[in-house]
C-alpha cells in the first residue's frame, strides 16, 4: 500500500498495518483523525469540544453513540455523547460545596461554568465542553497513531475559582492493535494534595442486535448503595449480577467497586450483540465503574472513575477512605482501552 505524508498527515506502513494521524477541519471544527487502515478503524477527536473522541468507527459502523450528527451540531447544541471527560469532579456533588484536605470550598453558580442534574445537584465538573485544550502532538508510526492535548487548568481564573488546585491535564488518544487507549496524566502544581474524583463517560452502541438482546459483563464484586437522588449513602452491597446480564427489562444506573481484574491488571467490561462486541478495559488507576443503560435507549455506558460519586464529601465524612490524591509537585497517570470486535 502506498504511504505518503504531508504537513497535516502523518503515516506509517509496517507489518501489513497502516496507521495515519491527521489534523483536519470537519464542519468548521478542528479534528484529529486517527486511523488503522488494516482493521478499518478510525477515531475523531475534537480538541475544542472537550477533547472528546466524539466518533469511533469500524468499517463504517459506529462504536460510540452520540445524539448529534457531527461536531458543528455538538458545538451549537452541547449534548453528551462520544467520550466526555468529567473533571474536576465526575457525577454529582451533594451541594454547592465540597471538602478537600479538611477545608470547605464553595462553588460560585454566578460564573455559569457548571451544570446541574434534575435535582439541582452540580454534575460532571467544568470541562465537558471546554475549548481550553491545546494539541501538542499528532503522530503515527509502527507503534500506532496518536494525539496528545494539554489543558493548563491553572491559567483560567473561572476554573480556579471553582477548584483552586493548580494543575495541568494531558490526554492522549492512541490507536494500536485494534484498541483505542485513552491515557490521562494529571500534574499537581499546587502546594497541597489534589483530590482525584474524575472520570470518563463513554457511550457505546451495537448495530447487529436490539438493545434488549445485548449481553453485558460487569466484573465487580460490590455495588454502591445510592439514594433516590443517585448519591452514595456510604453503604455497599454485593453486586449480585449474573454473568452475563441480559438488558431486556433491565435499567442500570449504578456505581460499582471491587473490580475483578485480569492478570494484566485490567478489568474488562463488555457488551455483546450477535457477533459485535465492545470491551472496555479499566487500568488500575480506575477502581470504580458507573454502568448506565437506561431502558428504551440504544446505548450503554461503561464509565471509568477514580472515585465514587460525591467522593470529596464522603471522604471528609469518613465514609470513603479510598479517595486518591496527587501529591504536591507530583503526578498521576491512568489509562482505559476500548476494543471493538466482530464489526
mmCIF file of C-alpha atoms in Angstrom:
data_model
loop_
_atom_site.group_PDB
_atom_site.id
_atom_site.type_symbol
_atom_site.label_atom_id
_atom_site.label_comp_id
_atom_site.label_asym_id
_atom_site.label_seq_id
_atom_site.Cartn_x
_atom_site.Cartn_y
_atom_site.Cartn_z
ATOM 1 C CA UNK A 1 0.000 0.000 0.000
ATOM 2 C CA UNK A 2 1.342 3.411 -0.915
ATOM 3 C CA UNK A 3 2.102 5.643 2.055
ATOM 4 C CA UNK A 4 2.555 9.408 1.901
ATOM 5 C CA UNK A 5 2.890 12.299 4.316
ATOM 6 C CA UNK A 6 2.035 15.991 4.284
ATOM 7 C CA UNK A 7 2.316 18.717 6.875
ATOM 8 C CA UNK A 8 -1.114 17.738 8.173
ATOM 9 C CA UNK A 9 -0.987 13.955 7.812
ATOM 10 C CA UNK A 10 1.474 11.525 9.354
ATOM 11 C CA UNK A 11 1.502 7.957 8.066
ATOM 12 C CA UNK A 12 3.238 4.687 8.781
ATOM 13 C CA UNK A 13 3.114 1.383 6.929
ATOM 14 C CA UNK A 14 4.668 -1.577 8.729
ATOM 15 C CA UNK A 15 3.993 -5.295 9.075
ATOM 16 C CA UNK A 16 0.843 -5.070 6.995
ATOM 17 C CA UNK A 17 -0.590 -2.230 9.094
ATOM 18 C CA UNK A 18 -1.129 1.351 8.053
ATOM 19 C CA UNK A 19 -1.584 3.948 10.753
ATOM 20 C CA UNK A 20 -2.354 7.587 9.979
ATOM 21 C CA UNK A 21 -2.828 10.659 12.140
ATOM 22 C CA UNK A 22 -4.006 13.933 10.652
ATOM 23 C CA UNK A 23 -5.359 17.338 11.581
ATOM 24 C CA UNK A 24 -8.371 18.408 9.573
ATOM 25 C CA UNK A 25 -11.438 20.623 9.720
ATOM 26 C CA UNK A 26 -14.869 18.994 9.868
ATOM 27 C CA UNK A 27 -17.871 21.316 9.631
ATOM 28 C CA UNK A 28 -15.572 24.187 10.577
ATOM 29 C CA UNK A 29 -14.297 22.454 13.733
ATOM 30 C CA UNK A 30 -10.701 21.271 14.131
ATOM 31 C CA UNK A 31 -10.429 17.489 14.451
ATOM 32 C CA UNK A 32 -7.682 14.939 14.831
ATOM 33 C CA UNK A 33 -8.335 11.753 12.857
ATOM 34 C CA UNK A 34 -6.536 8.569 13.881
ATOM 35 C CA UNK A 35 -6.864 5.592 11.562
ATOM 36 C CA UNK A 36 -5.807 1.964 11.247
ATOM 37 C CA UNK A 37 -6.412 1.057 7.601
ATOM 38 C CA UNK A 38 -5.659 -2.624 8.125
ATOM 39 C CA UNK A 39 -8.548 -3.002 10.564
ATOM 40 C CA UNK A 40 -10.788 -0.291 9.136
ATOM 41 C CA UNK A 41 -10.822 1.703 12.392
ATOM 42 C CA UNK A 42 -10.948 5.488 12.602
ATOM 43 C CA UNK A 43 -11.276 7.804 15.602
ATOM 44 C CA UNK A 44 -12.146 11.511 15.543
ATOM 45 C CA UNK A 45 -11.140 13.799 18.431
ATOM 46 C CA UNK A 46 -12.384 17.399 18.683
ATOM 47 C CA UNK A 47 -9.937 19.300 20.958
ATOM 48 C CA UNK A 48 -12.097 22.444 21.182
ATOM 49 C CA UNK A 49 -15.164 20.430 22.245
ATOM 50 C CA UNK A 50 -13.863 18.998 25.499
ATOM 51 C CA UNK A 51 -11.171 16.981 23.675
ATOM 52 C CA UNK A 52 -13.972 14.491 23.113
ATOM 53 C CA UNK A 53 -13.384 11.424 20.950
ATOM 54 C CA UNK A 54 -16.838 12.032 19.552
ATOM 55 C CA UNK A 55 -16.682 9.290 16.913
ATOM 56 C CA UNK A 56 -15.101 5.843 16.619
ATOM 57 C CA UNK A 57 -15.981 3.681 13.623
ATOM 58 C CA UNK A 58 -15.027 0.194 12.474
ATOM 59 C CA UNK A 59 -15.528 -0.413 8.770
ATOM 60 C CA UNK A 60 -18.023 2.428 8.687
ATOM 61 C CA UNK A 61 -20.017 1.198 11.710
ATOM 62 C CA UNK A 62 -20.222 3.493 14.736
ATOM 63 C CA UNK A 63 -18.922 2.125 18.034
ATOM 64 C CA UNK A 64 -19.623 5.269 20.043
ATOM 65 C CA UNK A 65 -23.184 6.557 20.392
ATOM 66 C CA UNK A 66 -23.972 10.258 20.086
ATOM 67 C CA UNK A 67 -27.186 12.309 19.796
ATOM 68 C CA UNK A 68 -25.593 14.746 17.321
ATOM 69 C CA UNK A 69 -24.703 14.296 13.666
ATOM 70 C CA UNK A 70 -21.271 15.928 13.844
ATOM 71 C CA UNK A 71 -19.065 18.462 15.616
ATOM 72 C CA UNK A 72 -20.963 21.516 14.337
ATOM 73 C CA UNK A 73 -24.181 20.342 15.979
ATOM 74 C CA UNK A 74 -22.289 19.423 19.149
ATOM 75 C CA UNK A 75 -20.837 22.921 19.250
ATOM 76 C CA UNK A 76 -24.205 24.612 18.667
ATOM 77 C CA UNK A 77 -26.232 22.323 20.930
ATOM 78 C CA UNK A 78 -23.922 20.765 23.525
ATOM 79 C CA UNK A 79 -25.074 17.286 24.495
ATOM 80 C CA UNK A 80 -23.329 14.287 25.941
ATOM 81 C CA UNK A 81 -22.186 11.583 23.567
ATOM 82 C CA UNK A 82 -18.976 10.011 22.368
ATOM 83 C CA UNK A 83 -16.478 10.002 25.244
ATOM 84 C CA UNK A 84 -16.894 13.067 27.510
ATOM 85 C CA UNK A 85 -14.260 13.835 30.151
ATOM 86 C CA UNK A 86 -15.591 14.700 33.619
ATOM 87 C CA UNK A 87 -13.419 16.873 35.874
ATOM 88 C CA UNK A 88 -12.531 18.198 38.391
ATOM 89 C CA UNK A 89 -15.408 16.117 39.744
ATOM 90 C CA UNK A 90 -17.340 13.368 37.996
ATOM 91 C CA UNK A 91 -21.022 12.718 38.564
ATOM 92 C CA UNK A 92 -22.792 14.584 41.363
ATOM 93 C CA UNK A 93 -21.897 16.645 44.388
ATOM 94 C CA UNK A 94 -24.469 16.741 47.161
ATOM 95 C CA UNK A 95 -24.481 20.556 47.227
ATOM 96 C CA UNK A 96 -22.745 23.716 46.075
ATOM 97 C CA UNK A 97 -19.687 22.993 48.219
ATOM 98 C CA UNK A 98 -17.102 20.272 48.732
ATOM 99 C CA UNK A 99 -14.308 19.413 51.136
ATOM 100 C CA UNK A 100 -10.643 18.882 50.307
ATOM 101 C CA UNK A 101 -7.792 18.451 52.781
ATOM 102 C CA UNK A 102 -10.161 19.298 55.618
ATOM 103 C CA UNK A 103 -11.250 22.618 54.103
ATOM 104 C CA UNK A 104 -14.632 23.583 52.683
ATOM 105 C CA UNK A 105 -14.716 25.143 49.207
ATOM 106 C CA UNK A 106 -17.799 26.873 47.797
ATOM 107 C CA UNK A 107 -18.926 26.764 44.173
ATOM 108 C CA UNK A 108 -19.946 30.042 42.552
ATOM 109 C CA UNK A 109 -23.073 29.487 40.400
ATOM 110 C CA UNK A 110 -22.834 33.026 39.000
ATOM 111 C CA UNK A 111 -19.799 32.035 36.917
ATOM 112 C CA UNK A 112 -22.095 29.794 34.883
ATOM 113 C CA UNK A 113 -19.479 27.145 34.187
ATOM 114 C CA UNK A 114 -21.072 24.061 35.722
ATOM 115 C CA UNK A 115 -24.329 22.231 35.119
ATOM 116 C CA UNK A 116 -26.937 20.743 37.442
ATOM 117 C CA UNK A 117 -28.791 17.450 37.346
ATOM 118 C CA UNK A 118 -32.566 17.035 37.542
ATOM 119 C CA UNK A 119 -32.402 17.527 41.312
ATOM 120 C CA UNK A 120 -30.303 20.684 41.144
ATOM 121 C CA UNK A 121 -27.042 18.992 42.121
ATOM 122 C CA UNK A 122 -23.768 20.138 40.481
ATOM 123 C CA UNK A 123 -22.801 17.440 37.979
ATOM 124 C CA UNK A 124 -19.834 16.413 35.815
ATOM 125 C CA UNK A 125 -17.452 19.240 36.667
ATOM 126 C CA UNK A 126 -16.275 22.094 34.462
ATOM 127 C CA UNK A 127 -14.622 20.627 31.359
ATOM 128 C CA UNK A 128 -17.176 18.534 29.422
ATOM 129 C CA UNK A 129 -17.303 21.066 26.556
ATOM 130 C CA UNK A 130 -14.113 23.024 27.309
ATOM 131 C CA UNK A 131 -12.245 24.749 24.467
ATOM 132 C CA UNK A 132 -9.101 25.134 26.590
ATOM 133 C CA UNK A 133 -7.355 22.029 25.241
ATOM 134 C CA UNK A 134 -4.224 22.605 23.137
ATOM 135 C CA UNK A 135 -2.910 19.943 20.763
ATOM 136 C CA UNK A 136 0.741 19.150 21.492
ATOM 137 C CA UNK A 137 1.303 16.034 19.376
ATOM 138 C CA UNK A 138 -0.086 14.285 16.312
ATOM 139 C CA UNK A 139 1.950 11.307 15.130
ATOM 140 C CA UNK A 140 1.830 7.860 13.542
ATOM 141 C CA UNK A 141 4.407 5.094 13.449
ATOM 142 C CA UNK A 142 4.775 1.328 13.776
ATOM 143 C CA UNK A 143 3.520 1.687 17.354
ATOM 144 C CA UNK A 144 0.201 3.170 16.273
ATOM 145 C CA UNK A 145 -1.428 6.550 15.663
ATOM 146 C CA UNK A 146 -1.844 9.015 18.500
ATOM 147 C CA UNK A 147 -2.593 12.563 19.516
ATOM 148 C CA UNK A 148 -1.939 14.345 22.807
ATOM 149 C CA UNK A 149 -3.574 17.517 24.098
ATOM 150 C CA UNK A 150 -2.884 19.619 27.174
ATOM 151 C CA UNK A 151 -5.155 21.724 29.376
ATOM 152 C CA UNK A 152 -3.412 24.165 31.710
ATOM 153 C CA UNK A 153 -6.162 24.456 34.293
ATOM 154 C CA UNK A 154 -4.233 26.939 36.446
ATOM 155 C CA UNK A 155 -4.289 29.593 33.707
ATOM 156 C CA UNK A 156 -8.093 30.061 33.852
ATOM 157 C CA UNK A 157 -9.437 32.186 36.745
ATOM 158 C CA UNK A 158 -13.030 30.974 36.318
ATOM 159 C CA UNK A 159 -11.886 27.358 36.630
ATOM 160 C CA UNK A 160 -9.592 28.055 39.578
ATOM 161 C CA UNK A 161 -12.401 29.916 41.341
ATOM 162 C CA UNK A 162 -14.390 26.667 41.447
ATOM 163 C CA UNK A 163 -11.480 24.269 42.070
ATOM 164 C CA UNK A 164 -8.400 26.135 43.399
ATOM 165 C CA UNK A 165 -5.816 23.403 42.780
ATOM 166 C CA UNK A 166 -3.301 24.484 40.160
ATOM 167 C CA UNK A 167 -2.758 21.584 37.777
ATOM 168 C CA UNK A 168 -2.176 20.522 34.184
ATOM 169 C CA UNK A 169 -4.032 17.772 32.328
ATOM 170 C CA UNK A 170 -2.538 15.732 29.495
ATOM 171 C CA UNK A 171 -4.795 13.441 27.449
ATOM 172 C CA UNK A 172 -3.505 11.009 24.833
ATOM 173 C CA UNK A 173 -5.640 9.024 22.389
ATOM 174 C CA UNK A 174 -3.655 6.126 20.902
ATOM 175 C CA UNK A 175 -4.942 3.686 18.291
ATOM 176 C CA UNK A 176 -2.949 0.455 18.164
ATOM 177 C CA UNK A 177 -3.632 -3.245 17.531
ATOM 178 C CA UNK A 178 -7.380 -2.757 17.284
ATOM 179 C CA UNK A 179 -7.720 -0.873 20.580
ATOM 180 C CA UNK A 180 -8.143 2.803 21.423
ATOM 181 C CA UNK A 181 -6.215 3.726 24.543
ATOM 182 C CA UNK A 182 -7.255 6.896 26.377
ATOM 183 C CA UNK A 183 -4.430 7.879 28.709
ATOM 184 C CA UNK A 184 -4.771 10.720 31.215
ATOM 185 C CA UNK A 185 -1.977 12.393 33.156
ATOM 186 C CA UNK A 186 -2.560 14.895 35.973
ATOM 187 C CA UNK A 187 0.286 17.122 37.195
ATOM 188 C CA UNK A 188 -0.352 18.849 40.519
ATOM 189 C CA UNK A 189 1.338 22.261 40.670
ATOM 190 C CA UNK A 190 -0.274 23.182 43.985
ATOM 191 C CA UNK A 191 1.389 23.074 47.387
ATOM 192 C CA UNK A 192 -1.347 20.814 48.785
ATOM 193 C CA UNK A 193 -2.523 17.341 47.759
ATOM 194 C CA UNK A 194 -5.068 17.461 44.936
ATOM 195 C CA UNK A 195 -8.023 15.092 45.428
ATOM 196 C CA UNK A 196 -8.999 12.983 42.403
ATOM 197 C CA UNK A 197 -12.661 12.313 41.666
ATOM 198 C CA UNK A 198 -12.598 12.400 37.875
ATOM 199 C CA UNK A 199 -13.543 10.067 35.050
ATOM 200 C CA UNK A 200 -14.919 9.462 31.580
ATOM 201 C CA UNK A 201 -18.487 8.861 30.369
ATOM 202 C CA UNK A 202 -18.216 6.936 27.059
ATOM 203 C CA UNK A 203 -21.414 5.890 25.260
ATOM 204 C CA UNK A 204 -21.404 2.625 23.279
ATOM 205 C CA UNK A 205 -23.726 1.106 20.713
ATOM 206 C CA UNK A 206 -24.150 -2.153 18.813
ATOM 207 C CA UNK A 207 -25.905 -2.438 15.453
ATOM 208 C CA UNK A 208 -26.381 -6.185 14.985
ATOM 209 C CA UNK A 209 -28.932 -6.831 17.764
ATOM 210 C CA UNK A 210 -31.691 -4.843 19.505
ATOM 211 C CA UNK A 211 -30.778 -3.285 22.825
ATOM 212 C CA UNK A 212 -32.911 -5.749 24.793
ATOM 213 C CA UNK A 213 -30.810 -8.640 23.437
ATOM 214 C CA UNK A 214 -27.465 -7.182 24.446
ATOM 215 C CA UNK A 215 -25.478 -9.260 26.928
ATOM 216 C CA UNK A 216 -23.373 -7.357 29.445
ATOM 217 C CA UNK A 217 -20.443 -8.325 31.645
ATOM 218 C CA UNK A 218 -19.877 -6.271 34.819
ATOM 219 C CA UNK A 219 -16.708 -7.540 36.592
ATOM 220 C CA UNK A 220 -17.419 -6.110 40.038
ATOM 221 C CA UNK A 221 -17.883 -7.569 43.495
ATOM 222 C CA UNK A 222 -19.629 -4.592 45.123
ATOM 223 C CA UNK A 223 -22.434 -2.188 44.309
ATOM 224 C CA UNK A 224 -22.535 1.234 45.982
ATOM 225 C CA UNK A 225 -25.906 1.897 47.614
ATOM 226 C CA UNK A 226 -27.438 5.090 46.210
ATOM 227 C CA UNK A 227 -30.185 7.381 47.452
ATOM 228 C CA UNK A 228 -33.207 8.323 45.359
ATOM 229 C CA UNK A 229 -31.096 11.254 44.080
ATOM 230 C CA UNK A 230 -28.303 8.847 42.998
ATOM 231 C CA UNK A 231 -25.941 9.921 45.786
ATOM 232 C CA UNK A 232 -23.984 7.254 47.714
ATOM 233 C CA UNK A 233 -25.172 6.576 51.250
ATOM 234 C CA UNK A 234 -21.790 5.206 52.292
ATOM 235 C CA UNK A 235 -23.096 1.631 52.285
ATOM 236 C CA UNK A 236 -22.013 -1.120 49.867
ATOM 237 C CA UNK A 237 -23.548 -4.451 48.996
ATOM 238 C CA UNK A 238 -22.630 -7.464 46.912
ATOM 239 C CA UNK A 239 -23.029 -6.636 43.224
ATOM 240 C CA UNK A 240 -25.426 -9.539 42.788
ATOM 241 C CA UNK A 241 -25.373 -9.546 38.991
ATOM 242 C CA UNK A 242 -25.450 -12.584 36.710
ATOM 243 C CA UNK A 243 -22.759 -13.015 34.075
ATOM 244 C CA UNK A 244 -23.887 -12.051 31.559
ATOM 245 C CA UNK A 245 -26.639 -9.546 32.355
ATOM 246 C CA UNK A 246 -29.352 -9.507 29.688
ATOM 247 C CA UNK A 247 -30.583 -5.944 29.163
ATOM 248 C CA UNK A 248 -34.172 -6.954 28.410
ATOM 249 C CA UNK A 249 -36.268 -5.340 31.138
ATOM 250 C CA UNK A 250 -33.143 -4.041 32.871
ATOM 251 C CA UNK A 251 -32.293 -0.435 33.799
ATOM 252 C CA UNK A 252 -28.790 0.229 35.041
ATOM 253 C CA UNK A 253 -27.521 3.451 36.602
ATOM 254 C CA UNK A 254 -25.213 2.035 39.229
ATOM 255 C CA UNK A 255 -21.816 2.557 40.831
ATOM 256 C CA UNK A 256 -19.575 -0.490 41.270
ATOM 257 C CA UNK A 257 -16.373 -1.113 43.230
ATOM 258 C CA UNK A 258 -14.249 -4.150 43.972
ATOM 259 C CA UNK A 259 -13.480 -4.597 40.280
ATOM 260 C CA UNK A 260 -12.312 -8.044 39.193
ATOM 261 C CA UNK A 261 -9.064 -7.712 37.262
ATOM 262 C CA UNK A 262 -7.277 -9.931 34.766
ATOM 263 C CA UNK A 263 -3.624 -10.895 35.030
ATOM 264 C CA UNK A 264 -2.616 -7.702 33.205
ATOM 265 C CA UNK A 265 -4.315 -5.616 35.910
ATOM 266 C CA UNK A 266 -7.220 -4.529 33.707
ATOM 267 C CA UNK A 267 -10.910 -5.049 34.490
ATOM 268 C CA UNK A 268 -12.864 -5.962 31.354
ATOM 269 C CA UNK A 269 -16.423 -4.676 30.966
ATOM 270 C CA UNK A 270 -18.195 -5.957 27.894
ATOM 271 C CA UNK A 271 -21.368 -5.692 25.832
ATOM 272 C CA UNK A 272 -22.188 -8.253 23.129
ATOM 273 C CA UNK A 273 -24.851 -8.497 20.435
ATOM 274 C CA UNK A 274 -24.974 -11.282 17.837
ATOM 275 C CA UNK A 275 -21.379 -11.000 16.609
ATOM 276 C CA UNK A 276 -20.450 -7.450 17.541
ATOM 277 C CA UNK A 277 -18.756 -6.933 20.887
ATOM 278 C CA UNK A 278 -17.228 -3.943 22.671
ATOM 279 C CA UNK A 279 -14.866 -4.403 25.604
ATOM 280 C CA UNK A 280 -13.839 -1.530 27.864
ATOM 281 C CA UNK A 281 -10.754 -2.301 29.919
ATOM 282 C CA UNK A 282 -10.096 -0.261 33.061
ATOM 283 C CA UNK A 283 -6.495 0.204 34.140
ATOM 284 C CA UNK A 284 -5.564 0.095 37.852
ATOM 285 C CA UNK A 285 -5.999 3.856 38.246
ATOM 286 C CA UNK A 286 -9.758 3.436 37.795
ATOM 287 C CA UNK A 287 -11.074 1.404 40.752
ATOM 288 C CA UNK A 288 -14.701 2.489 40.263
ATOM 289 C CA UNK A 289 -17.171 1.970 37.425
ATOM 290 C CA UNK A 290 -20.511 3.553 36.672
ATOM 291 C CA UNK A 291 -22.674 1.442 34.355
ATOM 292 C CA UNK A 292 -25.537 3.321 32.723
ATOM 293 C CA UNK A 293 -28.037 1.569 30.444
ATOM 294 C CA UNK A 294 -31.452 3.245 30.609
ATOM 295 C CA UNK A 295 -34.488 1.404 29.279
ATOM 296 C CA UNK A 296 -35.566 2.446 25.808
ATOM 297 C CA UNK A 297 -32.196 3.961 24.859
ATOM 298 C CA UNK A 298 -29.880 2.396 22.298
ATOM 299 C CA UNK A 299 -26.644 2.781 24.248
ATOM 300 C CA UNK A 300 -24.736 1.589 27.284
ATOM 301 C CA UNK A 301 -22.047 3.436 29.226
ATOM 302 C CA UNK A 302 -19.091 1.819 30.988
ATOM 303 C CA UNK A 303 -17.587 4.775 32.846
ATOM 304 C CA UNK A 304 -14.032 4.589 34.274
ATOM 305 C CA UNK A 305 -13.882 6.562 37.522
ATOM 306 C CA UNK A 306 -11.148 7.342 40.016
ATOM 307 C CA UNK A 307 -13.702 7.542 42.837
ATOM 308 C CA UNK A 308 -17.348 7.063 43.691
ATOM 309 C CA UNK A 309 -19.928 9.810 43.254
ATOM 310 C CA UNK A 310 -19.632 12.688 45.768
ATOM 311 C CA UNK A 311 -16.257 11.322 46.866
ATOM 312 C CA UNK A 312 -14.867 14.628 48.184
ATOM 313 C CA UNK A 313 -17.638 14.980 50.752
ATOM 314 C CA UNK A 314 -17.907 11.287 51.555
ATOM 315 C CA UNK A 315 -14.174 11.150 52.277
ATOM 316 C CA UNK A 316 -14.423 14.184 54.562
ATOM 317 C CA UNK A 317 -17.255 12.474 56.439
ATOM 318 C CA UNK A 318 -15.096 9.380 56.925
ATOM 319 C CA UNK A 319 -17.222 7.187 54.655
ATOM 320 C CA UNK A 320 -14.841 6.832 51.706
ATOM 321 C CA UNK A 321 -11.217 6.164 52.713
ATOM 322 C CA UNK A 322 -10.151 5.175 49.167
ATOM 323 C CA UNK A 323 -10.137 8.685 47.695
ATOM 324 C CA UNK A 324 -6.988 9.119 45.592
ATOM 325 C CA UNK A 325 -4.930 12.299 45.540
ATOM 326 C CA UNK A 326 -1.934 13.705 43.697
ATOM 327 C CA UNK A 327 0.868 14.892 45.999
ATOM 328 C CA UNK A 328 2.207 18.456 45.727
ATOM 329 C CA UNK A 329 4.504 18.651 42.712
ATOM 330 C CA UNK A 330 3.600 15.082 41.791
ATOM 331 C CA UNK A 331 1.666 13.426 39.005
ATOM 332 C CA UNK A 332 -0.905 10.665 38.418
ATOM 333 C CA UNK A 333 -1.483 8.682 35.239
ATOM 334 C CA UNK A 334 -4.011 6.057 34.169
ATOM 335 C CA UNK A 335 -5.483 4.516 31.019
ATOM 336 C CA UNK A 336 -8.528 2.717 29.789
ATOM 337 C CA UNK A 337 -8.960 0.923 26.474
ATOM 338 C CA UNK A 338 -11.838 0.413 24.029
ATOM 339 C CA UNK A 339 -11.701 -2.801 21.996
ATOM 340 C CA UNK A 340 -14.371 -3.415 19.314
ATOM 341 C CA UNK A 341 -14.672 -6.875 17.777
ATOM 342 C CA UNK A 342 -16.947 -8.548 15.241
ATOM 343 C CA UNK A 343 -17.677 -5.379 13.272
#
